């Protein structure tokens, strides 16, 4: 897989909705969208919906990475959702492994708490970031940071 790292997609999965936003490396958000989670919020149905929405916000494949913020416990490798109080059916779900081949991008999972902190601590070239984008921005930044430690986010 060839990486341009021009953009990253941040995804914030909640109990009722998920938000997606594509960011460039300076943190400028593009195409911020919010969608209802399929009901019931079973992992397979949410995976299919995420794949469709990721493709819809980045049809030209400008983003090489997808960072996913999730309100639960994530394994140390950022590949599997261990547990989630808000979505009790989500136990040991290998979401990153399910998404990667379908969206043809590198995917990492992060806890919502970690994404919120990353989003709050990042000053994006003087751009004011809407509170609703903190989790998606945090997920995108953490994902880029994990895959390309040479990117300077300061």
PDB file of C-alpha atoms in Angstrom:
ATOM      1  CA  UNK A   1       0.000   0.000   0.000  1.00  0.00           C
ATOM      2  CA  UNK A   2       1.424   3.403  -1.034  1.00  0.00           C
ATOM      3  CA  UNK A   3       0.991   6.289   1.441  1.00  0.00           C
ATOM      4  CA  UNK A   4       0.594   9.937   0.444  1.00  0.00           C
ATOM      5  CA  UNK A   5      -0.425  11.090   3.939  1.00  0.00           C
ATOM      6  CA  UNK A   6      -2.133  14.142   2.455  1.00  0.00           C
ATOM      7  CA  UNK A   7      -5.281  13.546   4.440  1.00  0.00           C
ATOM      8  CA  UNK A   8      -6.609  11.394   7.233  1.00  0.00           C
ATOM      9  CA  UNK A   9     -10.166  10.435   8.075  1.00  0.00           C
ATOM     10  CA  UNK A  10     -11.342  10.641  11.650  1.00  0.00           C
ATOM     11  CA  UNK A  11     -14.360   8.614  12.756  1.00  0.00           C
ATOM     12  CA  UNK A  12     -16.149   8.981  16.084  1.00  0.00           C
ATOM     13  CA  UNK A  13     -18.470   6.084  16.914  1.00  0.00           C
ATOM     14  CA  UNK A  14     -21.048   6.814  19.607  1.00  0.00           C
ATOM     15  CA  UNK A  15     -24.020   4.850  20.906  1.00  0.00           C
ATOM     16  CA  UNK A  16     -26.520   6.404  18.444  1.00  0.00           C
ATOM     17  CA  UNK A  17     -24.485   8.152  15.743  1.00  0.00           C
ATOM     18  CA  UNK A  18     -21.111   8.165  14.115  1.00  0.00           C
ATOM     19  CA  UNK A  19     -19.300  11.216  12.802  1.00  0.00           C
ATOM     20  CA  UNK A  20     -16.752  11.284  10.016  1.00  0.00           C
ATOM     21  CA  UNK A  21     -14.459  14.043   8.859  1.00  0.00           C
ATOM     22  CA  UNK A  22     -11.544  14.201   6.448  1.00  0.00           C
ATOM     23  CA  UNK A  23      -8.644  16.405   7.556  1.00  0.00           C
ATOM     24  CA  UNK A  24      -5.552  17.592   5.742  1.00  0.00           C
ATOM     25  CA  UNK A  25      -2.184  17.576   7.519  1.00  0.00           C
ATOM     26  CA  UNK A  26      -2.649  21.105   8.835  1.00  0.00           C
ATOM     27  CA  UNK A  27      -5.860  19.983  10.526  1.00  0.00           C
ATOM     28  CA  UNK A  28      -8.280  21.728   8.198  1.00  0.00           C
ATOM     29  CA  UNK A  29     -11.527  19.733   8.269  1.00  0.00           C
ATOM     30  CA  UNK A  30     -13.388  18.758   5.098  1.00  0.00           C
ATOM     31  CA  UNK A  31     -16.764  17.105   4.643  1.00  0.00           C
ATOM     32  CA  UNK A  32     -17.821  16.748   8.259  1.00  0.00           C
ATOM     33  CA  UNK A  33     -20.789  14.341   8.343  1.00  0.00           C
ATOM     34  CA  UNK A  34     -22.929  12.683  10.991  1.00  0.00           C
ATOM     35  CA  UNK A  35     -25.011   9.541  10.477  1.00  0.00           C
ATOM     36  CA  UNK A  36     -27.278   7.375  12.574  1.00  0.00           C
ATOM     37  CA  UNK A  37     -25.856   4.027  13.578  1.00  0.00           C
ATOM     38  CA  UNK A  38     -27.787   1.119  12.087  1.00  0.00           C
ATOM     39  CA  UNK A  39     -30.292  -0.389  14.503  1.00  0.00           C
ATOM     40  CA  UNK A  40     -29.602  -2.757  16.065  1.00  0.00           C
ATOM     41  CA  UNK A  41     -26.000  -1.542  16.350  1.00  0.00           C
ATOM     42  CA  UNK A  42     -24.428  -4.895  15.635  1.00  0.00           C
ATOM     43  CA  UNK A  43     -20.730  -4.819  14.689  1.00  0.00           C
ATOM     44  CA  UNK A  44     -21.224  -6.190  11.164  1.00  0.00           C
ATOM     45  CA  UNK A  45     -23.951  -3.695  10.254  1.00  0.00           C
ATOM     46  CA  UNK A  46     -21.924  -0.784  11.615  1.00  0.00           C
ATOM     47  CA  UNK A  47     -18.836  -1.968   9.695  1.00  0.00           C
ATOM     48  CA  UNK A  48     -20.756  -2.010   6.405  1.00  0.00           C
ATOM     49  CA  UNK A  49     -22.247   1.443   7.082  1.00  0.00           C
ATOM     50  CA  UNK A  50     -18.816   2.862   7.984  1.00  0.00           C
ATOM     51  CA  UNK A  51     -17.288   1.529   4.766  1.00  0.00           C
ATOM     52  CA  UNK A  52     -20.014   3.202   2.713  1.00  0.00           C
ATOM     53  CA  UNK A  53     -19.672   6.534   4.521  1.00  0.00           C
ATOM     54  CA  UNK A  54     -15.860   6.549   4.364  1.00  0.00           C
ATOM     55  CA  UNK A  55     -16.068   6.036   0.615  1.00  0.00           C
ATOM     56  CA  UNK A  56     -18.656   8.819   0.305  1.00  0.00           C
ATOM     57  CA  UNK A  57     -16.489  11.450   2.033  1.00  0.00           C
ATOM     58  CA  UNK A  58     -13.294  10.470   0.207  1.00  0.00           C
ATOM     59  CA  UNK A  59     -14.209   9.092  -3.241  1.00  0.00           C
ATOM     60  CA  UNK A  60     -10.864  10.256  -4.699  1.00  0.00           C
ATOM     61  CA  UNK A  61      -8.941   8.440  -1.960  1.00  0.00           C
ATOM     62  CA  UNK A  62      -6.971  11.425  -0.721  1.00  0.00           C
ATOM     63  CA  UNK A  63      -6.758   9.891   2.757  1.00  0.00           C
ATOM     64  CA  UNK A  64      -4.451   6.974   3.433  1.00  0.00           C
ATOM     65  CA  UNK A  65      -5.445   6.526   7.054  1.00  0.00           C
ATOM     66  CA  UNK A  66      -8.592   6.140   9.118  1.00  0.00           C
ATOM     67  CA  UNK A  67      -8.513   6.738  12.854  1.00  0.00           C
ATOM     68  CA  UNK A  68     -11.557   5.501  14.753  1.00  0.00           C
ATOM     69  CA  UNK A  69     -12.604   6.873  18.136  1.00  0.00           C
ATOM     70  CA  UNK A  70     -14.686   4.403  20.149  1.00  0.00           C
ATOM     71  CA  UNK A  71     -16.282   4.705  23.614  1.00  0.00           C
ATOM     72  CA  UNK A  72     -14.853   1.487  24.971  1.00  0.00           C
ATOM     73  CA  UNK A  73     -11.724  -0.460  25.770  1.00  0.00           C
ATOM     74  CA  UNK A  74      -9.348  -0.875  22.827  1.00  0.00           C
ATOM     75  CA  UNK A  75      -6.555  -3.451  22.700  1.00  0.00           C
ATOM     76  CA  UNK A  76      -2.963  -2.221  22.957  1.00  0.00           C
ATOM     77  CA  UNK A  77      -2.364  -2.597  19.208  1.00  0.00           C
ATOM     78  CA  UNK A  78      -5.350  -0.421  18.254  1.00  0.00           C
ATOM     79  CA  UNK A  79      -6.938  -3.240  16.282  1.00  0.00           C
ATOM     80  CA  UNK A  80      -9.723  -4.682  18.447  1.00  0.00           C
ATOM     81  CA  UNK A  81     -12.571  -3.340  20.550  1.00  0.00           C
ATOM     82  CA  UNK A  82     -12.384  -5.310  23.786  1.00  0.00           C
ATOM     83  CA  UNK A  83     -15.562  -4.040  25.499  1.00  0.00           C
ATOM     84  CA  UNK A  84     -18.049  -1.197  25.360  1.00  0.00           C
ATOM     85  CA  UNK A  85     -20.632  -0.322  28.009  1.00  0.00           C
ATOM     86  CA  UNK A  86     -22.740   1.721  25.555  1.00  0.00           C
ATOM     87  CA  UNK A  87     -22.794  -1.051  22.941  1.00  0.00           C
ATOM     88  CA  UNK A  88     -22.811  -4.314  24.935  1.00  0.00           C
ATOM     89  CA  UNK A  89     -22.745  -6.542  21.824  1.00  0.00           C
ATOM     90  CA  UNK A  90     -19.271  -5.198  20.992  1.00  0.00           C
ATOM     91  CA  UNK A  91     -16.941  -7.662  22.715  1.00  0.00           C
ATOM     92  CA  UNK A  92     -13.603  -8.620  21.110  1.00  0.00           C
ATOM     93  CA  UNK A  93     -14.561  -7.059  17.765  1.00  0.00           C
ATOM     94  CA  UNK A  94     -11.590  -6.836  15.333  1.00  0.00           C
ATOM     95  CA  UNK A  95     -12.978  -3.665  13.733  1.00  0.00           C
ATOM     96  CA  UNK A  96      -9.666  -2.436  12.265  1.00  0.00           C
ATOM     97  CA  UNK A  97      -9.080  -5.807  10.595  1.00  0.00           C
ATOM     98  CA  UNK A  98     -12.620  -5.756   9.185  1.00  0.00           C
ATOM     99  CA  UNK A  99     -12.355  -2.195   7.857  1.00  0.00           C
ATOM    100  CA  UNK A 100      -8.856  -2.172   6.295  1.00  0.00           C
ATOM    101  CA  UNK A 101      -9.457  -4.514   3.342  1.00  0.00           C
ATOM    102  CA  UNK A 102     -12.834  -2.939   2.637  1.00  0.00           C
ATOM    103  CA  UNK A 103     -11.703   0.707   2.631  1.00  0.00           C
ATOM    104  CA  UNK A 104      -8.150   0.073   1.332  1.00  0.00           C
ATOM    105  CA  UNK A 105      -6.650   2.337   3.992  1.00  0.00           C
ATOM    106  CA  UNK A 106      -4.687   1.730   7.193  1.00  0.00           C
ATOM    107  CA  UNK A 107      -7.029   1.771  10.203  1.00  0.00           C
ATOM    108  CA  UNK A 108      -6.352   2.227  13.907  1.00  0.00           C
ATOM    109  CA  UNK A 109      -8.758   2.286  16.839  1.00  0.00           C
ATOM    110  CA  UNK A 110      -8.440   4.661  19.794  1.00  0.00           C
ATOM    111  CA  UNK A 111     -10.460   5.192  22.950  1.00  0.00           C
ATOM    112  CA  UNK A 112     -12.746   8.228  22.880  1.00  0.00           C
ATOM    113  CA  UNK A 113     -10.935   9.604  25.921  1.00  0.00           C
ATOM    114  CA  UNK A 114      -7.548   9.492  24.184  1.00  0.00           C
ATOM    115  CA  UNK A 115      -9.022  11.140  21.068  1.00  0.00           C
ATOM    116  CA  UNK A 116     -10.631  13.914  23.081  1.00  0.00           C
ATOM    117  CA  UNK A 117      -7.327  14.714  24.788  1.00  0.00           C
ATOM    118  CA  UNK A 118      -5.421  14.652  21.472  1.00  0.00           C
ATOM    119  CA  UNK A 119      -7.993  16.938  19.848  1.00  0.00           C
ATOM    120  CA  UNK A 120      -7.991  19.386  22.767  1.00  0.00           C
ATOM    121  CA  UNK A 121      -4.204  19.515  23.002  1.00  0.00           C
ATOM    122  CA  UNK A 122      -3.674  20.170  19.326  1.00  0.00           C
ATOM    123  CA  UNK A 123      -3.630  23.755  18.116  1.00  0.00           C
ATOM    124  CA  UNK A 124      -4.297  23.470  14.423  1.00  0.00           C
ATOM    125  CA  UNK A 125      -2.448  26.398  12.836  1.00  0.00           C
ATOM    126  CA  UNK A 126      -4.782  28.845  14.553  1.00  0.00           C
ATOM    127  CA  UNK A 127      -7.894  27.139  13.164  1.00  0.00           C
ATOM    128  CA  UNK A 128     -10.764  27.054  15.612  1.00  0.00           C
ATOM    129  CA  UNK A 129     -12.042  23.492  15.876  1.00  0.00           C
ATOM    130  CA  UNK A 130     -15.696  22.937  16.671  1.00  0.00           C
ATOM    131  CA  UNK A 131     -16.189  20.885  19.848  1.00  0.00           C
ATOM    132  CA  UNK A 132     -18.075  18.257  17.828  1.00  0.00           C
ATOM    133  CA  UNK A 133     -14.932  17.620  15.775  1.00  0.00           C
ATOM    134  CA  UNK A 134     -12.597  17.000  18.733  1.00  0.00           C
ATOM    135  CA  UNK A 135     -13.005  13.238  18.676  1.00  0.00           C
ATOM    136  CA  UNK A 136     -12.717  12.931  14.894  1.00  0.00           C
ATOM    137  CA  UNK A 137      -9.703  15.274  14.840  1.00  0.00           C
ATOM    138  CA  UNK A 138      -8.081  13.384  17.693  1.00  0.00           C
ATOM    139  CA  UNK A 139      -8.617  10.049  15.938  1.00  0.00           C
ATOM    140  CA  UNK A 140      -7.190  11.385  12.674  1.00  0.00           C
ATOM    141  CA  UNK A 141      -4.144  12.900  14.369  1.00  0.00           C
ATOM    142  CA  UNK A 142      -3.415   9.859  16.496  1.00  0.00           C
ATOM    143  CA  UNK A 143      -3.707   7.651  13.437  1.00  0.00           C
ATOM    144  CA  UNK A 144      -1.297   9.768  11.406  1.00  0.00           C
ATOM    145  CA  UNK A 145       1.077   9.919  14.341  1.00  0.00           C
ATOM    146  CA  UNK A 146       1.052   6.142  14.743  1.00  0.00           C
ATOM    147  CA  UNK A 147       1.830   5.500  11.069  1.00  0.00           C
ATOM    148  CA  UNK A 148       4.220   8.350  10.396  1.00  0.00           C
ATOM    149  CA  UNK A 149       6.192   9.472  13.413  1.00  0.00           C
ATOM    150  CA  UNK A 150       8.119  11.937  11.248  1.00  0.00           C
ATOM    151  CA  UNK A 151       5.063  14.226  10.839  1.00  0.00           C
ATOM    152  CA  UNK A 152       5.392  17.311  13.023  1.00  0.00           C
ATOM    153  CA  UNK A 153       2.000  18.225  14.514  1.00  0.00           C
ATOM    154  CA  UNK A 154       3.222  21.365  16.321  1.00  0.00           C
TER     155      UNK A 154
END
